Amino acid sequence: MESSKVKETYNATEKEVYWQKFWEEANINKFNPSSSKELFTIDTPPPTISGALHLGHIYSYSQAEVIARFRRLAGFNVRYPMGFDNNGLPTERLVEKERNIQGHNMPLADFVKICLEVTDQYKEKYSRLWKSLGLSVDWDLEYSTISSESQKLAQTVFKELFEKRAIYQKEAVALYCHRCRTSVAQAEVEDQERDSVFYDIAFSEENNDNLIIATTRPELLPACVAVFVHPDDQRYTGVVGKTVKTPFGKKISVLADDKVSIEKGTGAVMCCTYGDETDVYWVRQYNLPERIILGKNGKFLEIAELPEISSKSIVEGRKIIVAKLRKLNAITDERPIKHNVGVHERCGTPIELLSTKQWFIKMLDKKEDLLKAGQKIKWHPSFMLKRYEEWVSGLKWDWCISRERFFGVPIPAYTCDSCDHIYLPNENNFPIDPKIQTEVLSCPKCQKGNLIPEKGVLDTWFTSSLTPDINNIFPTNNQLAEKLYPMSLRPQGHDIIRTWAVYSILMGLYRHQEIPWRELMISGHILLRKGEKISKKTGGGQFKPEDVIKNHSADAIRYAMYGASLGRDAFYDEQEVKKGKKLVVKIYNAGKFILSHLTDFSKDNIANQPELETLDRWIIYRSYVVAQKMAKEFEKYEYNKARILFENFFWSDFCDNYLEIVKGRLWNEEKSSEKYQSAQYALYLTYLNILKIISPFMPHITEEMYHAKLLANNRIISQTDSGFFASLEEQTSIHLTAWPIDQQNISLTEEELLGVELMLTTIAEARKYRASQQLAMNVIIPSFTVNGKKKAELLLKPFLADLLFVIKAEKVVF
């Protein structure tokens, strides 16, 4: 019956919305730049608007949220903002998919307008979800990476780094996605294992012998400019330096370089412009010519010796070339293989290398500085530093920051059509969009040519790498303006260490000669089954966050998200959600019972601490010890260990033992007696501590019970302007109280602790005995024997009355 009453009284769906509205209206989470408290600033990930949020977001954002709430209780002035990364290729692809349009097929202004409409709709959806989860962000600190303020900052930084010669433009081989029609950065390429075929192809030598090369990309044969072998490969000693013919009649040289693997394939490989980065190296190293055969649309250009593949796709061209090679008997062997292919992480299209004019930020020159900066940051978990170092050490390209797209921060540059001078306007005029400018500008350098506007936009990571700066110069920072760098914490996923973390650190080094934050909190992914990450690409899987919260409550979902340790991928487990729901009910039931015995408890009782019974001192002492241990785990970002500490204390020490034991005094002692008042004091202080230490995990039920009061009909009501604990503590919210610290110096002697331990052991044994004998709890046992004689009797003497009540025995025999 009690369970049904709880469901009727505490409606999680209604009350969670109620408290969320209360927090917003009462500014509970508002950052106060005038506070004298120590600052704790969080560089919250601005979610990319590229699709619906999913449980993976709930997983990672909850982990940062629990730290934010703990830091407030621990006495810090927490600055916890929210942003939205709503520009760039991911957003464009979402808009094009949802509206069934293509950016390159319509006027730019119309496309941008639609992008803004769609992103505003998604911002609203995201905000509703975050609020329904109970995120304690200050929504007055909200920012957008496409806002005029962010655009101005990004363009100002572009100009600043260009003038420092850290940004440069040049015609260079760049990673390119022909599906998205844009260049990409190294960090946007991921390896995927795909089926392929290894072809052995015969090139003819001058003496009519064949030189067999091995390749997985026969379609690049028209772009072959050399054949390479290893200098120590004895098979090819006599052919190095000579000329061979491709099956299509092109004459090329055979060169030697130690980048060739003797063991792989035939040991002879084509150098094509361009198949991979080794080709790029060889072309530069040996001054080889370029033969560009692919266009930006992913189709073959006009090729004199192979007119039949012109305007064909890569796949179509490959089939035609393979068929022609077979007809010429040029394929000597072919075997199926699986190998890793570099694909664009946004769309899964294999990346090509094309020679284009692009803008770059120097990264290779900063590798050592990036590695040193990584060492200065405290990584949680610590092993994530190694991932960062491995990525930085493996960098092969400068960061390509230009994109041939539409919805993004425009590159604020012009190039003279006469002298090639690059002109950047005064930053006071930012933000600007050169490509929509109608006025013709003359070159300020040569006074002859006209300035041609840059048509590209900045990589969206360029702007999001500046989130520490966006937070630093936020308008409401007041006297803290431009003093919030470096920030305290950056929470983020491990999959974007190579992008968001690396790029933000790079910007910090260029702009401030400083790391952007003191600590990094790296979360893992949540999985539905082994190896499958829940992502926007998969539609978020079967569990939609809105539905899960509606069906189970935000507190229950939050609780489930804290089961795994930081940085680890974890399976979504509905059993964890059920445990969370059970905990909510238990906190409510325990609170209702406690309130029923505190009806005459007042501030006077708090001020005039009674002579406490040993058991009461023990439970208060335990609550402080657990709070202290939890705080240490929180400071190490081990929230999962803090959760375990709470569970063990609340379920075992408090509910199973203390509440069951103390019922004897609460039911049998006079309310005026010291024993009763001792129990009241312990209940008040311990339950209040419980609400505080679980509140970072479960903010709604703890706020509910903090504001709860018992009515005459034994039902609970909770309102924002009242509540038993709220009125006595005189704090507007449980989340504005202080983390429990033992100011009373409550302690127990070693003998008292041994006595409590013996009492709990005795109770456990008595419960086992009852279970083995199938005795109901209301059956009185004549006597219960404790082996230990005099020592045991002395230890248990302070607890005998409580012990006899809970084990339902007439006497204890030693």
mmCIF file with all atom_site columns, C-alpha atoms in Angstrom, residues 422-524:
data_model
loop_
_atom_site.group_PDB
_atom_site.id
_atom_site.type_symbol
_atom_site.label_atom_id
_atom_site.label_alt_id
_atom_site.label_comp_id
_atom_site.label_asym_id
_atom_site.label_entity_id
_atom_site.label_seq_id
_atom_site.pdbx_PDB_ins_code
_atom_site.Cartn_x
_atom_site.Cartn_y
_atom_site.Cartn_z
_atom_site.occupancy
_atom_site.B_iso_or_equiv
_atom_site.pdbx_formal_charge
_atom_site.auth_seq_id
_atom_site.auth_comp_id
_atom_site.auth_asym_id
_atom_site.auth_atom_id
_atom_site.pdbx_PDB_model_num
ATOM 1   C CA . ILE A 1 422 ? 46.087 39.239 -49.689 1.00 0.00 ? 422 ILE A CA 1
ATOM 2   C CA . TYR A 1 423 ? 44.054 41.942 -48.005 1.00 0.00 ? 423 TYR A CA 1
ATOM 3   C CA . LEU A 1 424 ? 42.162 41.610 -44.696 1.00 0.00 ? 424 LEU A CA 1
ATOM 4   C CA . PRO A 1 425 ? 39.911 44.521 -43.631 1.00 0.00 ? 425 PRO A CA 1
ATOM 5   C CA . ASN A 1 426 ? 40.089 46.231 -40.258 1.00 0.00 ? 426 ASN A CA 1
ATOM 6   C CA . GLU A 1 427 ? 38.587 44.036 -37.543 1.00 0.00 ? 427 GLU A CA 1
ATOM 7   C CA . ASN A 1 428 ? 36.310 46.904 -36.517 1.00 0.00 ? 428 ASN A CA 1
ATOM 8   C CA . ASN A 1 429 ? 34.285 46.034 -39.608 1.00 0.00 ? 429 ASN A CA 1
ATOM 9   C CA . PHE A 1 430 ? 33.880 42.364 -38.638 1.00 0.00 ? 430 PHE A CA 1
ATOM 10  C CA . PRO A 1 431 ? 31.869 40.275 -39.127 1.00 0.00 ? 431 PRO A CA 1
ATOM 11  C CA . ILE A 1 432 ? 31.882 40.527 -42.891 1.00 0.00 ? 432 ILE A CA 1
ATOM 12  C CA . ASP A 1 433 ? 31.033 38.196 -45.761 1.00 0.00 ? 433 ASP A CA 1
ATOM 13  C CA . PRO A 1 434 ? 33.267 39.075 -48.747 1.00 0.00 ? 434 PRO A CA 1
ATOM 14  C CA . LYS A 1 435 ? 31.413 36.865 -51.205 1.00 0.00 ? 435 LYS A CA 1
ATOM 15  C CA . ILE A 1 436 ? 28.153 38.835 -50.965 1.00 0.00 ? 436 ILE A CA 1
ATOM 16  C CA . GLN A 1 437 ? 29.841 42.194 -51.341 1.00 0.00 ? 437 GLN A CA 1
ATOM 17  C CA . THR A 1 438 ? 28.797 44.045 -54.506 1.00 0.00 ? 438 THR A CA 1
ATOM 18  C CA . GLU A 1 439 ? 31.264 46.960 -54.353 1.00 0.00 ? 439 GLU A CA 1
ATOM 19  C CA . VAL A 1 440 ? 34.492 46.457 -56.341 1.00 0.00 ? 440 VAL A CA 1
ATOM 20  C CA . LEU A 1 441 ? 37.534 47.220 -54.185 1.00 0.00 ? 441 LEU A CA 1
ATOM 21  C CA . SER A 1 442 ? 40.911 48.286 -55.522 1.00 0.00 ? 442 SER A CA 1
ATOM 22  C CA . CYS A 1 443 ? 44.112 46.713 -54.276 1.00 0.00 ? 443 CYS A CA 1
ATOM 23  C CA . PRO A 1 444 ? 45.690 48.989 -51.638 1.00 0.00 ? 444 PRO A CA 1
ATOM 24  C CA . LYS A 1 445 ? 49.160 47.644 -52.474 1.00 0.00 ? 445 LYS A CA 1
ATOM 25  C CA . CYS A 1 446 ? 49.567 47.844 -56.249 1.00 0.00 ? 446 CYS A CA 1
ATOM 26  C CA . GLN A 1 447 ? 46.732 50.329 -56.874 1.00 0.00 ? 447 GLN A CA 1
ATOM 27  C CA . LYS A 1 448 ? 46.076 48.526 -60.173 1.00 0.00 ? 448 LYS A CA 1
ATOM 28  C CA . GLY A 1 449 ? 44.224 45.315 -59.552 1.00 0.00 ? 449 GLY A CA 1
ATOM 29  C CA . ASN A 1 450 ? 40.856 44.580 -58.043 1.00 0.00 ? 450 ASN A CA 1
ATOM 30  C CA . LEU A 1 451 ? 40.328 42.632 -54.838 1.00 0.00 ? 451 LEU A CA 1
ATOM 31  C CA . ILE A 1 452 ? 38.684 39.255 -55.443 1.00 0.00 ? 452 ILE A CA 1
ATOM 32  C CA . PRO A 1 453 ? 36.617 38.171 -52.432 1.00 0.00 ? 453 PRO A CA 1
ATOM 33  C CA . GLU A 1 454 ? 37.276 34.853 -50.686 1.00 0.00 ? 454 GLU A CA 1
ATOM 34  C CA . LYS A 1 455 ? 34.310 32.542 -51.221 1.00 0.00 ? 455 LYS A CA 1
ATOM 35  C CA . GLY A 1 456 ? 35.090 29.874 -48.638 1.00 0.00 ? 456 GLY A CA 1
ATOM 36  C CA . VAL A 1 457 ? 34.098 29.552 -44.990 1.00 0.00 ? 457 VAL A CA 1
ATOM 37  C CA . LEU A 1 458 ? 36.075 28.510 -41.952 1.00 0.00 ? 458 LEU A CA 1
ATOM 38  C CA . ASP A 1 459 ? 36.093 24.941 -40.711 1.00 0.00 ? 459 ASP A CA 1
ATOM 39  C CA . THR A 1 460 ? 33.485 24.781 -37.930 1.00 0.00 ? 460 THR A CA 1
ATOM 40  C CA . TRP A 1 461 ? 36.223 23.503 -35.583 1.00 0.00 ? 461 TRP A CA 1
ATOM 41  C CA . PHE A 1 462 ? 37.996 26.848 -36.062 1.00 0.00 ? 462 PHE A CA 1
ATOM 42  C CA . THR A 1 463 ? 35.151 28.637 -34.250 1.00 0.00 ? 463 THR A CA 1
ATOM 43  C CA . SER A 1 464 ? 34.454 25.915 -31.692 1.00 0.00 ? 464 SER A CA 1
ATOM 44  C CA . SER A 1 465 ? 38.163 25.769 -30.828 1.00 0.00 ? 465 SER A CA 1
ATOM 45  C CA . LEU A 1 466 ? 37.650 29.308 -29.527 1.00 0.00 ? 466 LEU A CA 1
ATOM 46  C CA . THR A 1 467 ? 35.003 28.439 -26.899 1.00 0.00 ? 467 THR A CA 1
ATOM 47  C CA . PRO A 1 468 ? 37.398 29.324 -24.036 1.00 0.00 ? 468 PRO A CA 1
ATOM 48  C CA . ASP A 1 469 ? 37.768 32.769 -25.650 1.00 0.00 ? 469 ASP A CA 1
ATOM 49  C CA . ILE A 1 470 ? 34.009 33.060 -26.244 1.00 0.00 ? 470 ILE A CA 1
ATOM 50  C CA . ASN A 1 471 ? 33.467 32.392 -22.544 1.00 0.00 ? 471 ASN A CA 1
ATOM 51  C CA . ASN A 1 472 ? 36.316 34.697 -21.574 1.00 0.00 ? 472 ASN A CA 1
ATOM 52  C CA . ILE A 1 473 ? 34.895 37.764 -23.333 1.00 0.00 ? 473 ILE A CA 1
ATOM 53  C CA . PHE A 1 474 ? 31.216 37.072 -22.644 1.00 0.00 ? 474 PHE A CA 1
ATOM 54  C CA . PRO A 1 475 ? 29.301 40.354 -22.073 1.00 0.00 ? 475 PRO A CA 1
ATOM 55  C CA . THR A 1 476 ? 27.961 39.465 -18.605 1.00 0.00 ? 476 THR A CA 1
ATOM 56  C CA . ASN A 1 477 ? 31.373 38.665 -17.098 1.00 0.00 ? 477 ASN A CA 1
ATOM 57  C CA . ASN A 1 478 ? 31.541 42.231 -15.728 1.00 0.00 ? 478 ASN A CA 1
ATOM 58  C CA . GLN A 1 479 ? 34.716 42.738 -13.696 1.00 0.00 ? 479 GLN A CA 1
ATOM 59  C CA . LEU A 1 480 ? 35.890 39.235 -14.690 1.00 0.00 ? 480 LEU A CA 1
ATOM 60  C CA . ALA A 1 481 ? 35.914 40.184 -18.371 1.00 0.00 ? 481 ALA A CA 1
ATOM 61  C CA . GLU A 1 482 ? 38.930 38.624 -20.095 1.00 0.00 ? 482 GLU A CA 1
ATOM 62  C CA . LYS A 1 483 ? 40.145 37.165 -16.774 1.00 0.00 ? 483 LYS A CA 1
ATOM 63  C CA . LEU A 1 484 ? 38.601 33.712 -17.163 1.00 0.00 ? 484 LEU A CA 1
ATOM 64  C CA . TYR A 1 485 ? 41.414 32.246 -19.261 1.00 0.00 ? 485 TYR A CA 1
ATOM 65  C CA . PRO A 1 486 ? 42.476 29.540 -18.643 1.00 0.00 ? 486 PRO A CA 1
ATOM 66  C CA . MET A 1 487 ? 39.187 27.954 -17.609 1.00 0.00 ? 487 MET A CA 1
ATOM 67  C CA . SER A 1 488 ? 38.946 25.347 -14.872 1.00 0.00 ? 488 SER A CA 1
ATOM 68  C CA . LEU A 1 489 ? 37.523 22.416 -16.811 1.00 0.00 ? 489 LEU A CA 1
ATOM 69  C CA . ARG A 1 490 ? 36.768 21.154 -20.311 1.00 0.00 ? 490 ARG A CA 1
ATOM 70  C CA . PRO A 1 491 ? 34.469 18.089 -20.406 1.00 0.00 ? 491 PRO A CA 1
ATOM 71  C CA . GLN A 1 492 ? 34.374 16.294 -23.766 1.00 0.00 ? 492 GLN A CA 1
ATOM 72  C CA . GLY A 1 493 ? 34.252 12.899 -25.490 1.00 0.00 ? 493 GLY A CA 1
ATOM 73  C CA . HIS A 1 494 ? 37.346 10.858 -26.254 1.00 0.00 ? 494 HIS A CA 1
ATOM 74  C CA . ASP A 1 495 ? 36.466 10.768 -29.962 1.00 0.00 ? 495 ASP A CA 1
ATOM 75  C CA . ILE A 1 496 ? 37.113 14.499 -30.365 1.00 0.00 ? 496 ILE A CA 1
ATOM 76  C CA . ILE A 1 497 ? 40.446 14.699 -28.563 1.00 0.00 ? 497 ILE A CA 1
ATOM 77  C CA . ARG A 1 498 ? 42.076 14.920 -32.006 1.00 0.00 ? 498 ARG A CA 1
ATOM 78  C CA . THR A 1 499 ? 39.846 17.826 -33.013 1.00 0.00 ? 499 THR A CA 1
ATOM 79  C CA . TRP A 1 500 ? 38.308 19.936 -30.278 1.00 0.00 ? 500 TRP A CA 1
ATOM 80  C CA . ALA A 1 501 ? 40.999 19.380 -27.638 1.00 0.00 ? 501 ALA A CA 1
ATOM 81  C CA . VAL A 1 502 ? 43.981 19.632 -30.011 1.00 0.00 ? 502 VAL A CA 1
ATOM 82  C CA . TYR A 1 503 ? 42.642 22.677 -31.859 1.00 0.00 ? 503 TYR A CA 1
ATOM 83  C CA . SER A 1 504 ? 41.671 24.512 -28.656 1.00 0.00 ? 504 SER A CA 1
ATOM 84  C CA . ILE A 1 505 ? 45.125 23.924 -27.178 1.00 0.00 ? 505 ILE A CA 1
ATOM 85  C CA . LEU A 1 506 ? 46.700 25.121 -30.442 1.00 0.00 ? 506 LEU A CA 1
ATOM 86  C CA . MET A 1 507 ? 44.643 28.322 -30.290 1.00 0.00 ? 507 MET A CA 1
ATOM 87  C CA . GLY A 1 508 ? 45.617 28.820 -26.656 1.00 0.00 ? 508 GLY A CA 1
ATOM 88  C CA . LEU A 1 509 ? 49.288 28.586 -27.553 1.00 0.00 ? 509 LEU A CA 1
ATOM 89  C CA . TYR A 1 510 ? 49.017 30.979 -30.491 1.00 0.00 ? 510 TYR A CA 1
ATOM 90  C CA . ARG A 1 511 ? 46.792 33.553 -28.781 1.00 0.00 ? 511 ARG A CA 1
ATOM 91  C CA . HIS A 1 512 ? 47.698 33.395 -25.075 1.00 0.00 ? 512 HIS A CA 1
ATOM 92  C CA . GLN A 1 513 ? 50.871 31.310 -24.856 1.00 0.00 ? 513 GLN A CA 1
ATOM 93  C CA . GLU A 1 514 ? 48.823 29.382 -22.317 1.00 0.00 ? 514 GLU A CA 1
ATOM 94  C CA . ILE A 1 515 ? 46.789 26.191 -21.973 1.00 0.00 ? 515 ILE A CA 1
ATOM 95  C CA . PRO A 1 516 ? 43.028 26.865 -22.303 1.00 0.00 ? 516 PRO A CA 1
ATOM 96  C CA . TRP A 1 517 ? 41.966 24.933 -19.170 1.00 0.00 ? 517 TRP A CA 1
ATOM 97  C CA . ARG A 1 518 ? 43.624 23.398 -16.142 1.00 0.00 ? 518 ARG A CA 1
ATOM 98  C CA . GLU A 1 519 ? 41.745 20.083 -16.314 1.00 0.00 ? 519 GLU A CA 1
ATOM 99  C CA . LEU A 1 520 ? 40.239 17.888 -19.029 1.00 0.00 ? 520 LEU A CA 1
ATOM 100 C CA . MET A 1 521 ? 37.373 15.487 -18.270 1.00 0.00 ? 521 MET A CA 1
ATOM 101 C CA . ILE A 1 522 ? 37.131 12.872 -21.030 1.00 0.00 ? 522 ILE A CA 1
ATOM 102 C CA . SER A 1 523 ? 33.964 10.806 -21.264 1.00 0.00 ? 523 SER A CA 1
ATOM 103 C CA . GLY A 1 524 ? 33.352 7.557  -23.109 1.00 0.00 ? 524 GLY A CA 1
#
